[in-house]
Amino acid sequence: MVVGKMKLTFQKRVKLAQGLWMLSWFATLGGAVTFALGCFLKTELRRRGEVMDNTDIHCVPNTLMIVGLASMGINYFASRICQDALDPGRFPRWKTFLKPFYGCSVFFTTLMLISVILSYIMKGSLETSLKIGLKNGIRFYKDTDTPGRCFQKQTIDRLQMEFQCCGNSNYRDWFEVQWISNRYLDFSSKEVKDRIKSNVDGRYLIDSVPFSCCNPSSPRPCIQYRITNNTAHYNYEHQTDELNLFIHGCREALVNYYMGLMNAIGAVVLSVFLLQCSVLASVRLLQTSMEAVAGQENVEVDSEGYLLEKGVKETFMEYVDPVLKLLWLNEVTPAEAKAEAGTS
């Protein structure tokens, strides 16, 4: 069953070729934008790599960069096809090239759609990665003398100030770790000894946070030590003085930032995907309508173009069967091939 059948006059074929030539260059530009967005997202993710536990989320920018480059190549060739479409002497040279061209085009266009879907569904993986990464970042905050962790404090401080956040889930996460290095503790002090002895792991835990958690919008000087002790500060109630510290956790802030970024990129790439589909469908109509007049003396007669000569399933199997046969042949061992030859 023919899919997408359409009758085209000579004038319509000319207009289709001209319009499609321009559309393909717009789609090429869209591919370049997709590649640039993938590079930008990759850079943004690498900037926060120290507070991420895994690199699964990088599949989104990696896919965007691949499909962006592929899209530029596909649409460049589409523009060349359109340019030669109305020249009876030049168009036939594309005949052997068109089948693999459509196969690659459909594959990478589908991959583009998958990248859009991934940009919307990776929130869970991103949140898990940040949860573990930020937890480790806070735990290693004090290790400024340890190789490989020397800049962990600087990373966390800059992160908290830039995104106006504190801790992993909230500022209380700092109460559960020793974020002050032993080299800055006075072990002759009774308070320090008592706090270390009161902890099973021998850590110095206090209800305090780093300076980077302080909210500059607070009307009073920042209180970052003895936060939960109302009597330690004049006219202070830690449960109501929300402006004193950033109340949002950095995981929430980073997830919102990256998901907002990926959702915006997904919307742009979806537009490029629709443009790409329009180009491929139009090239197919132009190709089949031109093949209908091939060999005729009068090339200005009306012709019919179509998207698929057969049904979707039959067309899909037509492309897949050669691949399956190739894989099947590769799986046959020399002994099996010899035995099969002997039986025949």
mmCIF file of C-alpha atoms in Angstrom:
data_model
loop_
_atom_site.group_PDB
_atom_site.id
_atom_site.type_symbol
_atom_site.label_atom_id
_atom_site.label_comp_id
_atom_site.label_asym_id
_atom_site.label_seq_id
_atom_site.Cartn_x
_atom_site.Cartn_y
_atom_site.Cartn_z
ATOM 1 C CA MET A 1 0.000 0.000 0.000
ATOM 2 C CA VAL A 2 1.419 3.370 -1.077
ATOM 3 C CA VAL A 3 1.768 5.893 1.779
ATOM 4 C CA GLY A 4 1.533 9.685 1.297
ATOM 5 C CA LYS A 5 0.644 9.679 -2.402
ATOM 6 C CA MET A 6 0.487 13.147 -4.015
ATOM 7 C CA LYS A 7 0.070 14.427 -7.584
ATOM 8 C CA LEU A 8 2.589 17.095 -8.624
ATOM 9 C CA THR A 9 2.606 19.256 -11.723
ATOM 10 C CA PHE A 10 5.856 20.498 -13.253
ATOM 11 C CA GLN A 11 5.357 23.926 -11.652
ATOM 12 C CA LYS A 12 4.784 22.337 -8.243
ATOM 13 C CA ARG A 13 7.933 20.244 -8.622
ATOM 14 C CA VAL A 14 9.936 23.377 -9.424
ATOM 15 C CA LYS A 15 8.503 25.265 -6.456
ATOM 16 C CA LEU A 16 9.029 22.231 -4.200
ATOM 17 C CA ALA A 17 12.681 21.932 -5.242
ATOM 18 C CA GLN A 18 13.321 25.651 -4.750
ATOM 19 C CA GLY A 19 11.546 25.858 -1.409
ATOM 20 C CA LEU A 20 13.143 22.639 -0.217
ATOM 21 C CA TRP A 21 16.614 23.913 -1.112
ATOM 22 C CA MET A 22 16.112 26.876 1.208
ATOM 23 C CA LEU A 23 14.436 24.739 3.884
ATOM 24 C CA SER A 24 17.335 22.293 3.886
ATOM 25 C CA TRP A 25 19.776 25.130 4.609
ATOM 26 C CA PHE A 26 17.595 26.258 7.507
ATOM 27 C CA ALA A 27 17.676 22.663 8.754
ATOM 28 C CA THR A 28 21.476 22.652 8.370
ATOM 29 C CA LEU A 29 21.588 25.741 10.566
ATOM 30 C CA GLY A 30 19.290 23.913 13.020
ATOM 31 C CA GLY A 31 21.786 21.042 13.117
ATOM 32 C CA ALA A 32 24.571 23.496 13.933
ATOM 33 C CA VAL A 33 22.440 24.969 16.727
ATOM 34 C CA THR A 34 21.787 21.458 18.077
ATOM 35 C CA PHE A 35 25.508 20.714 18.106
ATOM 36 C CA ALA A 36 26.248 24.033 19.842
ATOM 37 C CA LEU A 37 23.583 23.371 22.487
ATOM 38 C CA GLY A 38 25.077 19.925 23.109
ATOM 39 C CA CYS A 39 28.520 21.480 23.597
ATOM 40 C CA PHE A 40 27.101 24.119 25.940
ATOM 41 C CA LEU A 41 25.249 21.530 28.059
ATOM 42 C CA LYS A 42 28.350 19.311 28.149
ATOM 43 C CA THR A 43 30.423 22.249 29.403
ATOM 44 C CA GLU A 44 27.870 23.138 32.080
ATOM 45 C CA LEU A 45 27.765 19.543 33.331
ATOM 46 C CA ARG A 46 31.557 19.277 33.418
ATOM 47 C CA ARG A 47 31.730 22.481 35.471
ATOM 48 C CA ARG A 48 29.842 20.699 38.261
ATOM 49 C CA GLY A 49 31.493 17.325 37.729
ATOM 50 C CA GLU A 50 33.005 17.386 41.233
ATOM 51 C CA VAL A 51 29.554 17.305 42.823
ATOM 52 C CA MET A 52 28.142 14.594 40.539
ATOM 53 C CA ASP A 53 28.506 10.917 41.296
ATOM 54 C CA ASN A 54 28.224 9.501 37.759
ATOM 55 C CA THR A 55 28.282 10.596 34.134
ATOM 56 C CA ASP A 56 24.996 9.018 32.953
ATOM 57 C CA ILE A 57 23.521 12.463 32.399
ATOM 58 C CA HIS A 58 26.252 13.153 29.824
ATOM 59 C CA CYS A 59 24.413 10.889 27.362
ATOM 60 C CA VAL A 60 22.100 13.847 26.632
ATOM 61 C CA PRO A 61 24.779 16.334 25.424
ATOM 62 C CA ASN A 62 26.746 13.533 23.738
ATOM 63 C CA THR A 63 23.664 12.512 21.743
ATOM 64 C CA LEU A 64 22.902 16.138 20.888
ATOM 65 C CA MET A 65 26.399 16.671 19.510
ATOM 66 C CA ILE A 66 26.224 13.494 17.409
ATOM 67 C CA VAL A 67 22.792 14.229 15.917
ATOM 68 C CA GLY A 68 23.740 17.879 15.399
ATOM 69 C CA LEU A 69 26.726 16.944 13.242
ATOM 70 C CA ALA A 70 24.701 14.259 11.451
ATOM 71 C CA SER A 71 21.885 16.731 10.786
ATOM 72 C CA MET A 72 24.287 19.200 9.149
ATOM 73 C CA GLY A 73 25.571 16.459 6.851
ATOM 74 C CA ILE A 74 22.101 15.125 6.009
ATOM 75 C CA ASN A 75 20.674 18.527 5.147
ATOM 76 C CA TYR A 76 23.727 19.522 3.156
ATOM 77 C CA PHE A 77 23.214 16.505 0.902
ATOM 78 C CA ALA A 78 19.462 17.235 0.812
ATOM 79 C CA SER A 79 20.235 20.701 -0.575
ATOM 80 C CA ARG A 80 22.459 19.155 -3.248
ATOM 81 C CA ILE A 81 19.709 16.706 -4.205
ATOM 82 C CA CYS A 82 17.221 19.574 -4.544
ATOM 83 C CA GLN A 83 19.691 21.518 -6.654
ATOM 84 C CA ASP A 84 19.987 18.624 -9.134
ATOM 85 C CA ALA A 85 16.337 17.549 -8.919
ATOM 86 C CA LEU A 86 15.126 19.353 -12.024
ATOM 87 C CA ASP A 87 18.148 18.542 -14.173
ATOM 88 C CA PRO A 88 17.464 15.268 -16.084
ATOM 89 C CA GLY A 89 21.190 14.833 -16.655
ATOM 90 C CA ARG A 90 22.335 15.246 -13.070
ATOM 91 C CA PHE A 91 19.548 13.825 -10.915
ATOM 92 C CA PRO A 92 20.006 10.116 -11.912
ATOM 93 C CA ARG A 93 23.459 10.067 -10.283
ATOM 94 C CA TRP A 94 21.768 10.234 -6.866
ATOM 95 C CA LYS A 95 19.701 7.075 -7.450
ATOM 96 C CA THR A 96 22.123 4.590 -5.860
ATOM 97 C CA PHE A 97 22.885 7.006 -3.047
ATOM 98 C CA LEU A 98 19.294 7.721 -1.958
ATOM 99 C CA LYS A 99 18.478 4.427 -0.216
ATOM 100 C CA PRO A 100 21.418 4.552 2.258
ATOM 101 C CA PHE A 101 20.814 8.306 2.579
ATOM 102 C CA TYR A 102 17.249 7.724 3.789
ATOM 103 C CA GLY A 103 18.366 4.910 6.065
ATOM 104 C CA CYS A 104 20.957 7.101 7.789
ATOM 105 C CA SER A 105 18.582 10.066 7.856
ATOM 106 C CA VAL A 106 15.790 8.134 9.558
ATOM 107 C CA PHE A 107 18.233 6.657 12.081
ATOM 108 C CA PHE A 108 19.748 9.986 13.133
ATOM 109 C CA THR A 109 16.402 11.789 13.055
ATOM 110 C CA THR A 110 15.004 9.129 15.396
ATOM 111 C CA LEU A 111 18.096 9.576 17.575
ATOM 112 C CA MET A 112 17.340 13.301 17.668
ATOM 113 C CA LEU A 113 13.841 12.549 18.969
ATOM 114 C CA ILE A 114 15.351 10.212 21.589
ATOM 115 C CA SER A 115 17.671 13.020 22.750
ATOM 116 C CA VAL A 116 14.621 15.256 23.229
ATOM 117 C CA ILE A 117 12.897 12.559 25.294
ATOM 118 C CA LEU A 118 16.050 12.004 27.364
ATOM 119 C CA SER A 119 16.293 15.702 28.149
ATOM 120 C CA TYR A 120 12.886 15.475 29.850
ATOM 121 C CA ILE A 121 13.217 12.136 31.666
ATOM 122 C CA MET A 122 16.757 12.351 33.102
ATOM 123 C CA LYS A 123 15.625 14.204 36.231
ATOM 124 C CA GLY A 124 15.765 11.082 38.424
ATOM 125 C CA SER A 125 19.285 10.154 37.332
ATOM 126 C CA LEU A 126 20.445 13.755 37.725
ATOM 127 C CA GLU A 127 18.960 14.060 41.212
ATOM 128 C CA THR A 128 20.544 10.786 42.372
ATOM 129 C CA SER A 129 23.921 11.794 40.948
ATOM 130 C CA LEU A 130 23.806 15.189 42.688
ATOM 131 C CA LYS A 131 22.575 13.709 45.959
ATOM 132 C CA ILE A 132 25.594 11.424 46.275
ATOM 133 C CA GLY A 133 28.042 13.902 44.729
ATOM 134 C CA LEU A 134 27.036 16.779 47.024
ATOM 135 C CA LYS A 135 27.107 14.481 50.049
ATOM 136 C CA ASN A 136 30.702 13.534 49.265
ATOM 137 C CA GLY A 137 31.575 17.151 48.468
ATOM 138 C CA ILE A 138 30.356 18.317 51.884
ATOM 139 C CA ARG A 139 32.131 15.418 53.593
ATOM 140 C CA PHE A 140 35.465 16.298 51.937
ATOM 141 C CA TYR A 141 35.041 20.067 52.409
ATOM 142 C CA LYS A 142 37.703 20.201 55.117
ATOM 143 C CA ASP A 143 40.330 18.167 53.208
ATOM 144 C CA THR A 144 42.180 21.141 51.719
ATOM 145 C CA ASP A 145 45.531 19.392 52.307
ATOM 146 C CA THR A 146 44.531 16.098 50.673
ATOM 147 C CA PRO A 147 45.681 15.593 47.047
ATOM 148 C CA GLY A 148 42.695 15.455 44.725
ATOM 149 C CA ARG A 149 40.471 17.314 47.175
ATOM 150 C CA CYS A 150 42.407 20.561 47.557
ATOM 151 C CA PHE A 151 39.785 22.606 45.692
ATOM 152 C CA GLN A 152 36.698 20.875 47.123
ATOM 153 C CA LYS A 153 36.120 23.683 49.633
ATOM 154 C CA GLN A 154 36.396 26.333 46.940
ATOM 155 C CA THR A 155 34.005 24.393 44.692
ATOM 156 C CA ILE A 156 31.343 24.038 47.381
ATOM 157 C CA ASP A 157 31.668 27.663 48.534
ATOM 158 C CA ARG A 158 31.352 29.007 44.998
ATOM 159 C CA LEU A 159 28.438 26.690 44.313
ATOM 160 C CA GLN A 160 26.513 27.791 47.406
ATOM 161 C CA MET A 161 27.064 31.469 46.676
ATOM 162 C CA GLU A 162 26.240 31.216 42.967
ATOM 163 C CA PHE A 163 23.038 29.206 43.396
ATOM 164 C CA GLN A 164 22.128 30.754 46.773
ATOM 165 C CA CYS A 165 21.790 27.364 48.425
ATOM 166 C CA CYS A 166 23.158 25.614 51.487
ATOM 167 C CA GLY A 167 23.999 21.966 52.035
ATOM 168 C CA ASN A 168 22.651 18.992 50.119
ATOM 169 C CA SER A 169 18.978 19.101 51.156
ATOM 170 C CA ASN A 170 19.241 22.097 53.525
ATOM 171 C CA TYR A 171 21.662 23.830 55.908
ATOM 172 C CA ARG A 172 21.288 21.077 58.553
ATOM 173 C CA ASP A 173 23.413 18.761 56.397
ATOM 174 C CA TRP A 174 26.455 20.668 57.670
ATOM 175 C CA PHE A 175 25.567 19.670 61.253
ATOM 176 C CA GLU A 176 26.153 15.985 60.370
ATOM 177 C CA VAL A 177 29.739 16.312 59.108
ATOM 178 C CA GLN A 178 32.963 17.698 60.453
ATOM 179 C CA TRP A 179 33.616 20.458 57.964
ATOM 180 C CA ILE A 180 36.394 22.168 59.978
ATOM 181 C CA SER A 181 39.832 20.592 59.567
ATOM 182 C CA ASN A 182 41.649 19.314 62.676
ATOM 183 C CA ARG A 183 44.526 21.692 61.933
ATOM 184 C CA TYR A 184 42.225 24.587 62.825
ATOM 185 C CA LEU A 185 40.916 23.085 66.079
ATOM 186 C CA ASP A 186 42.385 23.879 69.476
ATOM 187 C CA PHE A 187 42.598 20.447 71.114
ATOM 188 C CA SER A 188 43.577 22.029 74.410
ATOM 189 C CA SER A 189 40.111 23.591 74.581
ATOM 190 C CA LYS A 190 37.617 21.777 76.821
ATOM 191 C CA GLU A 191 34.750 22.498 74.423
ATOM 192 C CA VAL A 192 36.581 20.886 71.516
ATOM 193 C CA LYS A 193 37.528 17.829 73.601
ATOM 194 C CA ASP A 194 33.983 17.412 74.890
ATOM 195 C CA ARG A 195 32.474 17.583 71.420
ATOM 196 C CA ILE A 196 34.923 15.045 70.011
ATOM 197 C CA LYS A 197 34.386 12.662 72.939
ATOM 198 C CA SER A 198 30.620 12.954 72.694
ATOM 199 C CA ASN A 199 30.726 11.645 69.135
ATOM 200 C CA VAL A 200 31.090 7.911 68.470
ATOM 201 C CA ASP A 201 33.311 8.497 65.432
ATOM 202 C CA GLY A 202 35.407 11.108 67.188
ATOM 203 C CA ARG A 203 34.312 13.913 64.875
ATOM 204 C CA TYR A 204 33.942 17.573 65.746
ATOM 205 C CA LEU A 205 30.264 18.244 64.993
ATOM 206 C CA ILE A 206 28.713 21.663 65.584
ATOM 207 C CA ASP A 207 25.490 23.443 64.633
ATOM 208 C CA SER A 208 27.324 25.770 62.281
ATOM 209 C CA VAL A 209 27.686 26.275 58.522
ATOM 210 C CA PRO A 210 30.371 27.758 56.200
ATOM 211 C CA PHE A 211 30.258 31.474 55.390
ATOM 212 C CA SER A 212 29.010 30.710 51.864
ATOM 213 C CA CYS A 213 25.620 29.738 53.313
ATOM 214 C CA CYS A 214 25.031 33.294 54.555
ATOM 215 C CA ASN A 215 22.249 35.177 52.840
ATOM 216 C CA PRO A 216 23.322 38.740 51.933
ATOM 217 C CA SER A 217 19.660 39.782 52.045
ATOM 218 C CA SER A 218 19.585 39.272 55.800
ATOM 219 C CA PRO A 219 18.997 42.543 57.691
ATOM 220 C CA ARG A 220 21.459 41.509 60.412
ATOM 221 C CA PRO A 221 25.066 40.267 60.295
ATOM 222 C CA CYS A 222 25.125 36.611 59.393
ATOM 223 C CA ILE A 223 24.892 34.080 62.206
ATOM 224 C CA GLN A 224 26.734 30.970 61.062
ATOM 225 C CA TYR A 225 27.832 29.525 64.410
ATOM 226 C CA ARG A 226 25.534 28.116 67.099
ATOM 227 C CA ILE A 227 22.646 28.492 64.720
ATOM 228 C CA THR A 228 20.150 26.509 66.795
ATOM 229 C CA ASN A 229 21.115 28.186 70.096
ATOM 230 C CA ASN A 230 18.739 31.124 70.518
ATOM 231 C CA THR A 231 20.366 32.234 73.803
ATOM 232 C CA ALA A 232 23.791 32.598 72.163
ATOM 233 C CA HIS A 233 22.579 35.585 70.130
ATOM 234 C CA TYR A 234 20.600 38.670 71.013
ATOM 235 C CA ASN A 235 17.069 38.961 69.641
ATOM 236 C CA TYR A 236 17.394 35.767 67.634
ATOM 237 C CA GLU A 237 15.027 32.905 66.826
ATOM 238 C CA HIS A 238 16.553 30.430 64.397
ATOM 239 C CA GLN A 239 13.222 28.939 63.323
ATOM 240 C CA THR A 240 11.839 32.293 62.179
ATOM 241 C CA ASP A 241 14.986 34.057 60.960
ATOM 242 C CA GLU A 242 14.830 32.461 57.496
ATOM 243 C CA LEU A 243 16.776 35.255 55.831
ATOM 244 C CA ASN A 244 19.881 34.520 57.873
ATOM 245 C CA LEU A 245 20.913 31.546 55.682
ATOM 246 C CA PHE A 246 19.978 30.217 52.265
ATOM 247 C CA ILE A 247 17.079 27.888 52.994
ATOM 248 C CA HIS A 248 17.157 25.822 49.797
ATOM 249 C CA GLY A 249 19.484 22.859 49.380
ATOM 250 C CA CYS A 250 21.999 22.837 46.540
ATOM 251 C CA ARG A 251 20.593 19.598 45.117
ATOM 252 C CA GLU A 252 17.219 21.213 44.547
ATOM 253 C CA ALA A 253 18.840 24.344 43.084
ATOM 254 C CA LEU A 254 21.068 22.392 40.695
ATOM 255 C CA VAL A 255 18.290 20.023 39.593
ATOM 256 C CA ASN A 256 16.034 22.996 38.824
ATOM 257 C CA TYR A 257 18.844 24.716 36.936
ATOM 258 C CA TYR A 258 19.841 21.733 34.814
ATOM 259 C CA MET A 259 16.292 20.543 34.154
ATOM 260 C CA GLY A 260 15.299 24.060 33.123
ATOM 261 C CA LEU A 261 18.310 24.112 30.811
ATOM 262 C CA MET A 262 17.584 20.684 29.316
ATOM 263 C CA ASN A 263 13.875 21.386 28.908
ATOM 264 C CA ALA A 264 14.657 24.597 27.022
ATOM 265 C CA ILE A 265 17.209 22.758 24.861
ATOM 266 C CA GLY A 266 14.679 19.953 24.315
ATOM 267 C CA ALA A 267 12.117 22.446 22.988
ATOM 268 C CA VAL A 268 14.660 23.882 20.523
ATOM 269 C CA VAL A 269 15.801 20.429 19.361
ATOM 270 C CA LEU A 270 12.172 19.318 18.964
ATOM 271 C CA SER A 271 11.669 22.240 16.562
ATOM 272 C CA VAL A 272 14.781 21.147 14.649
ATOM 273 C CA PHE A 273 13.423 17.571 14.608
ATOM 274 C CA LEU A 274 10.132 18.705 13.052
ATOM 275 C CA LEU A 275 12.053 20.762 10.493
ATOM 276 C CA GLN A 276 14.240 17.742 9.732
ATOM 277 C CA CYS A 277 11.175 15.531 9.212
ATOM 278 C CA SER A 278 9.706 18.121 6.834
ATOM 279 C CA VAL A 279 12.912 18.140 4.790
ATOM 280 C CA LEU A 280 13.102 14.342 4.542
ATOM 281 C CA ALA A 281 9.424 13.977 3.619
ATOM 282 C CA SER A 282 9.721 16.691 0.957
ATOM 283 C CA VAL A 283 12.910 15.190 -0.497
ATOM 284 C CA ARG A 284 11.158 11.840 -0.740
ATOM 285 C CA LEU A 285 8.162 13.360 -2.558
ATOM 286 C CA LEU A 286 10.461 15.220 -4.934
ATOM 287 C CA GLN A 287 12.569 12.138 -5.609
ATOM 288 C CA THR A 288 9.661 9.797 -6.371
ATOM 289 C CA SER A 289 7.893 12.389 -8.536
ATOM 290 C CA MET A 290 11.090 12.891 -10.536
ATOM 291 C CA GLU A 291 11.611 9.145 -10.979
ATOM 292 C CA ALA A 292 8.096 8.931 -12.441
ATOM 293 C CA VAL A 293 9.115 11.167 -15.366
ATOM 294 C CA ALA A 294 12.587 9.679 -15.825
ATOM 295 C CA GLY A 295 13.170 8.487 -19.379
ATOM 296 C CA GLN A 296 10.275 10.449 -20.833
ATOM 297 C CA GLU A 297 10.819 12.956 -23.626
ATOM 298 C CA ASN A 298 8.588 15.532 -21.988
ATOM 299 C CA VAL A 299 9.773 16.028 -18.407
ATOM 300 C CA GLU A 300 7.152 18.716 -17.790
ATOM 301 C CA VAL A 301 4.261 16.252 -17.517
ATOM 302 C CA ASP A 302 2.404 15.701 -14.257
ATOM 303 C CA SER A 303 3.680 12.955 -11.982
ATOM 304 C CA GLU A 304 2.837 11.306 -8.708
ATOM 305 C CA GLY A 305 5.105 11.307 -5.681
ATOM 306 C CA TYR A 306 4.800 9.285 -2.499
ATOM 307 C CA LEU A 307 6.515 8.814 0.852
ATOM 308 C CA LEU A 308 6.516 5.003 0.969
ATOM 309 C CA GLU A 309 5.990 2.609 -1.907
ATOM 310 C CA LYS A 310 4.950 -0.107 0.555
ATOM 311 C CA GLY A 311 3.521 -0.096 4.058
ATOM 312 C CA VAL A 312 5.549 1.063 7.065
ATOM 313 C CA LYS A 313 6.224 -2.498 8.260
ATOM 314 C CA GLU A 314 7.286 -3.743 4.828
ATOM 315 C CA THR A 315 9.578 -0.772 4.297
ATOM 316 C CA PHE A 316 11.137 -1.219 7.741
ATOM 317 C CA MET A 317 11.850 -4.901 7.071
ATOM 318 C CA GLU A 318 13.316 -4.018 3.680
ATOM 319 C CA TYR A 319 16.020 -2.032 5.458
ATOM 320 C CA VAL A 320 16.440 -4.401 8.413
ATOM 321 C CA ASP A 321 16.607 -7.739 6.545
ATOM 322 C CA PRO A 322 20.039 -7.110 4.925
ATOM 323 C CA VAL A 323 21.469 -6.166 8.328
ATOM 324 C CA LEU A 324 20.022 -9.291 9.963
ATOM 325 C CA LYS A 325 21.369 -11.493 7.184
ATOM 326 C CA LEU A 326 24.804 -9.914 7.544
ATOM 327 C CA LEU A 327 24.775 -10.528 11.292
ATOM 328 C CA TRP A 328 23.590 -14.094 10.752
ATOM 329 C CA LEU A 329 26.410 -14.780 8.305
ATOM 330 C CA ASN A 330 28.955 -13.396 10.764
ATOM 331 C CA GLU A 331 27.683 -15.714 13.466
ATOM 332 C CA VAL A 332 28.170 -18.851 11.323
ATOM 333 C CA THR A 333 31.431 -20.593 12.229
ATOM 334 C CA PRO A 334 33.773 -21.983 9.519
ATOM 335 C CA ALA A 335 32.880 -25.546 10.607
ATOM 336 C CA GLU A 336 29.164 -24.837 10.269
ATOM 337 C CA ALA A 337 29.696 -23.219 6.894
ATOM 338 C CA LYS A 338 31.700 -26.258 5.711
ATOM 339 C CA ALA A 339 29.053 -28.668 6.993
ATOM 340 C CA GLU A 340 26.317 -26.658 5.298
ATOM 341 C CA ALA A 341 28.276 -26.662 2.028
ATOM 342 C CA GLY A 342 28.746 -30.445 2.295
ATOM 343 C CA THR A 343 25.039 -31.104 2.733
ATOM 344 C CA SER A 344 24.206 -28.980 -0.261
#
